[in-house]
PDB file of N, CA and C in Angstrom:
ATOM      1  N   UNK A   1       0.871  72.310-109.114  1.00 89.00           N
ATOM      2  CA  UNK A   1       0.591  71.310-108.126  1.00 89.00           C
ATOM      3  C   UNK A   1      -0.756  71.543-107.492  1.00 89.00           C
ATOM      4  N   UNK A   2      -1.544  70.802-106.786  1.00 92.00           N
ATOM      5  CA  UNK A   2      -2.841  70.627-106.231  1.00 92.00           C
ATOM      6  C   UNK A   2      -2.383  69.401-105.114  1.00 92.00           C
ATOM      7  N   UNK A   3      -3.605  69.407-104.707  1.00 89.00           N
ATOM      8  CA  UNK A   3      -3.492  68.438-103.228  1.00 89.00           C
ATOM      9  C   UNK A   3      -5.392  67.941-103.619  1.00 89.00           C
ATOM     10  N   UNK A   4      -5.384  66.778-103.001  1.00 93.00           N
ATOM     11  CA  UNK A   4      -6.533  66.020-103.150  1.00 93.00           C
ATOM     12  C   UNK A   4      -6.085  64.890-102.112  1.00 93.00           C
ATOM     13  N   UNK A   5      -7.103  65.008-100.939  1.00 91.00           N
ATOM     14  CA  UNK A   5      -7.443  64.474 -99.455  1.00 91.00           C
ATOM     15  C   UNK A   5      -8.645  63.735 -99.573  1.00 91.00           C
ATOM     16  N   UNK A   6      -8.607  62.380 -99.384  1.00 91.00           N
ATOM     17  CA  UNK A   6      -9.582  61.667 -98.889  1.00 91.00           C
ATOM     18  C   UNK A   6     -10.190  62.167 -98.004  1.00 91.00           C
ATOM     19  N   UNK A   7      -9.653  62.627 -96.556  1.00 89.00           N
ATOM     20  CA  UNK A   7     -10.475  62.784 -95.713  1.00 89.00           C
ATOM     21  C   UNK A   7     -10.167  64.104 -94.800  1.00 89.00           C
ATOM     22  N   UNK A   8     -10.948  64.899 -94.397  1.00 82.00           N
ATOM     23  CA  UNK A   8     -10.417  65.579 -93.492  1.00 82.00           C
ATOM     24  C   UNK A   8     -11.597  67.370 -94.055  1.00 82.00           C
ATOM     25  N   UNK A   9     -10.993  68.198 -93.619  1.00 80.00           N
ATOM     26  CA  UNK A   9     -11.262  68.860 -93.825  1.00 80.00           C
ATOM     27  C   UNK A   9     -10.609  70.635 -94.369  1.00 80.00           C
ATOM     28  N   UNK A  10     -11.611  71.497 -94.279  1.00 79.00           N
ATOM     29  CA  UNK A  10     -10.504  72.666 -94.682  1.00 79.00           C
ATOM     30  C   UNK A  10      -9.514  72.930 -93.900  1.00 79.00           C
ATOM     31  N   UNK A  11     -10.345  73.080 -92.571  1.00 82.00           N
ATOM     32  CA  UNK A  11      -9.387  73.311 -91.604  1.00 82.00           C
ATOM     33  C   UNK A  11      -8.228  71.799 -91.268  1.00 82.00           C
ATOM     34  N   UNK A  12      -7.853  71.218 -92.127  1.00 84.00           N
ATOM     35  CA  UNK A  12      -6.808  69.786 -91.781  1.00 84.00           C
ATOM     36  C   UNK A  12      -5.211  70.680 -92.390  1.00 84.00           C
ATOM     37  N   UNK A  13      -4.350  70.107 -91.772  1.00 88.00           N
ATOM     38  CA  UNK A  13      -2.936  70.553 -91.902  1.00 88.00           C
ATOM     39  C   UNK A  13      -2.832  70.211 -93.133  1.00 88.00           C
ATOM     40  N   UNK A  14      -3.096  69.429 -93.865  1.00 86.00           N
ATOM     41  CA  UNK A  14      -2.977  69.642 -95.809  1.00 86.00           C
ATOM     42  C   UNK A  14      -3.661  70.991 -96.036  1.00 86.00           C
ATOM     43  N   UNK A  15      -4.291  71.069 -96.398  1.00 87.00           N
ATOM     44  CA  UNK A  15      -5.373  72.164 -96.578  1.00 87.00           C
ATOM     45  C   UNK A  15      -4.914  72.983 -96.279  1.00 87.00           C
ATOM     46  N   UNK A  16      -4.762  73.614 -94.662  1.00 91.00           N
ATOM     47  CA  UNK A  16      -4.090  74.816 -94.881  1.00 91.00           C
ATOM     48  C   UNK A  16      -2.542  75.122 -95.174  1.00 91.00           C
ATOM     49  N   UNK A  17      -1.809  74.347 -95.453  1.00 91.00           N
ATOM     50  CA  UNK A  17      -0.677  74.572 -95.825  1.00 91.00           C
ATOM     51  C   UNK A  17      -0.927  74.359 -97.463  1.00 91.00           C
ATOM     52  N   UNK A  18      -2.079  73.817 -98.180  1.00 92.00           N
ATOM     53  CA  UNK A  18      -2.134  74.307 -99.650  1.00 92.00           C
ATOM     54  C   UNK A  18      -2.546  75.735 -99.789  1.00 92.00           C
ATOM     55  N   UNK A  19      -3.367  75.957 -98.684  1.00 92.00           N
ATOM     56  CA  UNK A  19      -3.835  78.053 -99.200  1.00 92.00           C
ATOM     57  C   UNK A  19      -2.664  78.677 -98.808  1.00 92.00           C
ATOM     58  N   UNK A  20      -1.458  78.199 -98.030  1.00 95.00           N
ATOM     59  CA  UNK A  20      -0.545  78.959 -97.688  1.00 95.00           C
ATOM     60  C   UNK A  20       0.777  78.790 -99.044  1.00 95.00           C
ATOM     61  N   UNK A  21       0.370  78.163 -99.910  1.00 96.00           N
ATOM     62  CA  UNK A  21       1.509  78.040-101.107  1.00 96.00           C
ATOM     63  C   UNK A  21       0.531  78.014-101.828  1.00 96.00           C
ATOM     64  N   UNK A  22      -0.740  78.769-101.926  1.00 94.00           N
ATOM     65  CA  UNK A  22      -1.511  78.968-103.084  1.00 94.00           C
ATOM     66  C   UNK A  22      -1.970  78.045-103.863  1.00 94.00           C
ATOM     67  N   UNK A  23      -2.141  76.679-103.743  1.00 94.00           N
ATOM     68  CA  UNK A  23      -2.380  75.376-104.085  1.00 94.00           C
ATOM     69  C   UNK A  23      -4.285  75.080-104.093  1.00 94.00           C
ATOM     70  N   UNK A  24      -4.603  74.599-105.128  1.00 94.00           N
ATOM     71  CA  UNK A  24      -6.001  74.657-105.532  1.00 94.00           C
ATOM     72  C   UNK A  24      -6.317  73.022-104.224  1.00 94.00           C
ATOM     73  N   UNK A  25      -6.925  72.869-103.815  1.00 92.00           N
ATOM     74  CA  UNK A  25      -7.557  71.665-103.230  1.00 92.00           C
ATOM     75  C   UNK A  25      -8.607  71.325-102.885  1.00 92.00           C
ATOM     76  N   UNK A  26      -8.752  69.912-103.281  1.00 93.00           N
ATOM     77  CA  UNK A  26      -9.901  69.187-102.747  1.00 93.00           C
ATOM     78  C   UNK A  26      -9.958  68.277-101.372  1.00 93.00           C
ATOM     79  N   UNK A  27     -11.078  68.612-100.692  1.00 92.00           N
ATOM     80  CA  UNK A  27     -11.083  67.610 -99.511  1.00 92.00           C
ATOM     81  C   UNK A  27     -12.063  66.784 -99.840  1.00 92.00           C
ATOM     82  N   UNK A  28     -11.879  65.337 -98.724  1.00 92.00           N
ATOM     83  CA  UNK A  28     -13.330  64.821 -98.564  1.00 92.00           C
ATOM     84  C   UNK A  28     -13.744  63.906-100.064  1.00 92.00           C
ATOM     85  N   UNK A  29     -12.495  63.688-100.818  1.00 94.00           N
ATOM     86  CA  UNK A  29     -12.490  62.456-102.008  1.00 94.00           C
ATOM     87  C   UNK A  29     -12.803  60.805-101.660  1.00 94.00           C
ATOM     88  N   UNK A  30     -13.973  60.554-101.813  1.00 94.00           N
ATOM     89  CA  UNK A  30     -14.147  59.231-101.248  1.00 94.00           C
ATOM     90  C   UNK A  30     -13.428  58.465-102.373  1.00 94.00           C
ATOM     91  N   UNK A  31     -12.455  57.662-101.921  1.00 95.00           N
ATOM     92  CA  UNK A  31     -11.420  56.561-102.508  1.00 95.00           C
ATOM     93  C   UNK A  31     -11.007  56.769-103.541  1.00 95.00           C
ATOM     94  N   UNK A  32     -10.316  58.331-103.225  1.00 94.00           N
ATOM     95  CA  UNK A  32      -9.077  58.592-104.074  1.00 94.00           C
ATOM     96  C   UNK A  32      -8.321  57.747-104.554  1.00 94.00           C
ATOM     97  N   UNK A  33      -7.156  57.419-103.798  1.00 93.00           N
ATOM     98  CA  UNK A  33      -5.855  56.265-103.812  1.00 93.00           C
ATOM     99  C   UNK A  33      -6.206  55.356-104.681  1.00 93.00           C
ATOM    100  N   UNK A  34      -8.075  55.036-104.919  1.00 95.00           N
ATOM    101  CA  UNK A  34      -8.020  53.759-105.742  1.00 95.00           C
ATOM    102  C   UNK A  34      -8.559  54.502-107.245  1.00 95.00           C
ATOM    103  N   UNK A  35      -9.280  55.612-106.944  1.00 93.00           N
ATOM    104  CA  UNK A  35      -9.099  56.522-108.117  1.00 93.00           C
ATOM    105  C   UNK A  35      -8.101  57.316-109.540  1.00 93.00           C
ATOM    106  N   UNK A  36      -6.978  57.751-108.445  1.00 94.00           N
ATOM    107  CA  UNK A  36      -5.685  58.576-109.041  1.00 94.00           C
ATOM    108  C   UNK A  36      -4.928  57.509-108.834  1.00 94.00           C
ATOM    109  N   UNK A  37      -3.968  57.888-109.745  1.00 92.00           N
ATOM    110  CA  UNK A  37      -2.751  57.120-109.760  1.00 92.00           C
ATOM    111  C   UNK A  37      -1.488  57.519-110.399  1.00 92.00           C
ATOM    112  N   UNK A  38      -0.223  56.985-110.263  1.00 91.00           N
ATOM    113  CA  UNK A  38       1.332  58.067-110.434  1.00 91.00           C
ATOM    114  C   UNK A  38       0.826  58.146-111.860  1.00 91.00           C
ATOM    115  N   UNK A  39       1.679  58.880-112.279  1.00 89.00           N
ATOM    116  CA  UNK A  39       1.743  59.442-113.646  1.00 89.00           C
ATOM    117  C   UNK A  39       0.183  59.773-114.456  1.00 89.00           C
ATOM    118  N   UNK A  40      -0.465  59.919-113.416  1.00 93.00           N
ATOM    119  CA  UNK A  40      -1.960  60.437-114.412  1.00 93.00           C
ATOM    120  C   UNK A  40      -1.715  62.168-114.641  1.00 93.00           C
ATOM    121  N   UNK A  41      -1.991  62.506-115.194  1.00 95.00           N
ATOM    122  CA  UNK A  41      -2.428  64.288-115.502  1.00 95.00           C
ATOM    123  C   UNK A  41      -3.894  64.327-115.372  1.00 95.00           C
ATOM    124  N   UNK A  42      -4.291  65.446-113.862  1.00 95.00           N
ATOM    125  CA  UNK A  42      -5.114  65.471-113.385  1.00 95.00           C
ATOM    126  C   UNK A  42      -5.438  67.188-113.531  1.00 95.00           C
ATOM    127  N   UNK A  43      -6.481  67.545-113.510  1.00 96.00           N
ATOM    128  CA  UNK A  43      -7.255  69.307-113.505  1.00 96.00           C
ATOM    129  C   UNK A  43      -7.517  69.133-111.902  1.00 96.00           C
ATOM    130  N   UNK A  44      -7.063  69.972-111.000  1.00 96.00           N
ATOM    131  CA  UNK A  44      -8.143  70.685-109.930  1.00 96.00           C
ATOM    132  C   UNK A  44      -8.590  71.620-110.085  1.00 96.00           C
ATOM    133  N   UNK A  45      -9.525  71.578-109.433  1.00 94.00           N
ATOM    134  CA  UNK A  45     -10.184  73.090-109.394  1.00 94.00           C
ATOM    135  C   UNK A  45     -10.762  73.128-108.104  1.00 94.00           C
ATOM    136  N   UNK A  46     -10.024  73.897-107.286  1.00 90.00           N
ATOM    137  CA  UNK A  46     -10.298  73.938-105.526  1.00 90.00           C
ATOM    138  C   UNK A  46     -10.868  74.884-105.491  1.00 90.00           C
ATOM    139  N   UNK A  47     -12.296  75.555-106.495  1.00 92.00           N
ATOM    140  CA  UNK A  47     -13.248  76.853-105.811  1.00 92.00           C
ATOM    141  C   UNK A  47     -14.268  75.456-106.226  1.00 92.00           C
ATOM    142  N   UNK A  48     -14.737  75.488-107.127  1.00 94.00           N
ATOM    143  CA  UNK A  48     -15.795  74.013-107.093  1.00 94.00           C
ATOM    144  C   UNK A  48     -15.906  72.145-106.785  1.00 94.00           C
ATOM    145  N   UNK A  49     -14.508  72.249-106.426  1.00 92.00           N
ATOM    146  CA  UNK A  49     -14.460  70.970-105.934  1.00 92.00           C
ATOM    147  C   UNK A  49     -14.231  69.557-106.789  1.00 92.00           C
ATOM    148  N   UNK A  50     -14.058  69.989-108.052  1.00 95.00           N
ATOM    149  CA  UNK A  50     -14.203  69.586-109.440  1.00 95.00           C
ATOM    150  C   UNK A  50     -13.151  68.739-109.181  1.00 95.00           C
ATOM    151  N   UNK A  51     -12.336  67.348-110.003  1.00 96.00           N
ATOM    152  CA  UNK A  51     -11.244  67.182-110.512  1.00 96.00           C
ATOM    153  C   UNK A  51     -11.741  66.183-111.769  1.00 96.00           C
ATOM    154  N   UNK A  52     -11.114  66.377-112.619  1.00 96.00           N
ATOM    155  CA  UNK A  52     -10.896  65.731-114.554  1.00 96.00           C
ATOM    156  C   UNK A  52      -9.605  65.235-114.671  1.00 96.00           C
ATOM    157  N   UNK A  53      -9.458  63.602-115.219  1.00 95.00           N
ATOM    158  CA  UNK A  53      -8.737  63.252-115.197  1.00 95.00           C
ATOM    159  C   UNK A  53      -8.421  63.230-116.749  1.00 95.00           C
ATOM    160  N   UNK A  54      -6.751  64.218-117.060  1.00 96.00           N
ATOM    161  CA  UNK A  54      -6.775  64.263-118.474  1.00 96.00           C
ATOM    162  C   UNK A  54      -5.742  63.245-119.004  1.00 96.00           C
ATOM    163  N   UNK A  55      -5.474  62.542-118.359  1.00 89.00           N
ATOM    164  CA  UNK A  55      -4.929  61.316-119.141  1.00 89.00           C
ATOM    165  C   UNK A  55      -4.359  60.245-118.214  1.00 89.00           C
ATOM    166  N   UNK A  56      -4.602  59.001-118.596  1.00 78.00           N
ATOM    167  CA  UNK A  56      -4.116  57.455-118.272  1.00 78.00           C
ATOM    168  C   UNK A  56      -2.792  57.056-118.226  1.00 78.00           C
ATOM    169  N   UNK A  57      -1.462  58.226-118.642  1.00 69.00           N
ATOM    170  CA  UNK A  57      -0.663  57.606-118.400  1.00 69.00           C
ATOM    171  C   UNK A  57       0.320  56.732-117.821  1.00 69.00           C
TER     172      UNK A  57
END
């Protein structure tokens, strides 16, 4: 699992409750929601900020 936040920051109650269950995350995704969507298979990578979307399903 990963977490990916439109808005907010490290210090936002997502965020730190992802470093507290070890969860990779991104903050600060301008228009996620219209980006991701259910059933996609997504990569985070919460040290560079990265995310790859590996499939359309």
């Amino acid at each position: 699992g990963a977490l990916v936040l439109e808005m907010g920051g490290m210090l936002q109650h997502g965020a730190i409750v992802s470093r507290e269950y070890g969860l990779p995350a991104v903050v600060g995704v301008a228009n996620a929601k219209n980006i991701f969507h259910n059933g996609q298979f997504i990569q985070v990578n919460g040290s560079n900020g990265r995310i790859k979307i590996l499939s359309n399903e």
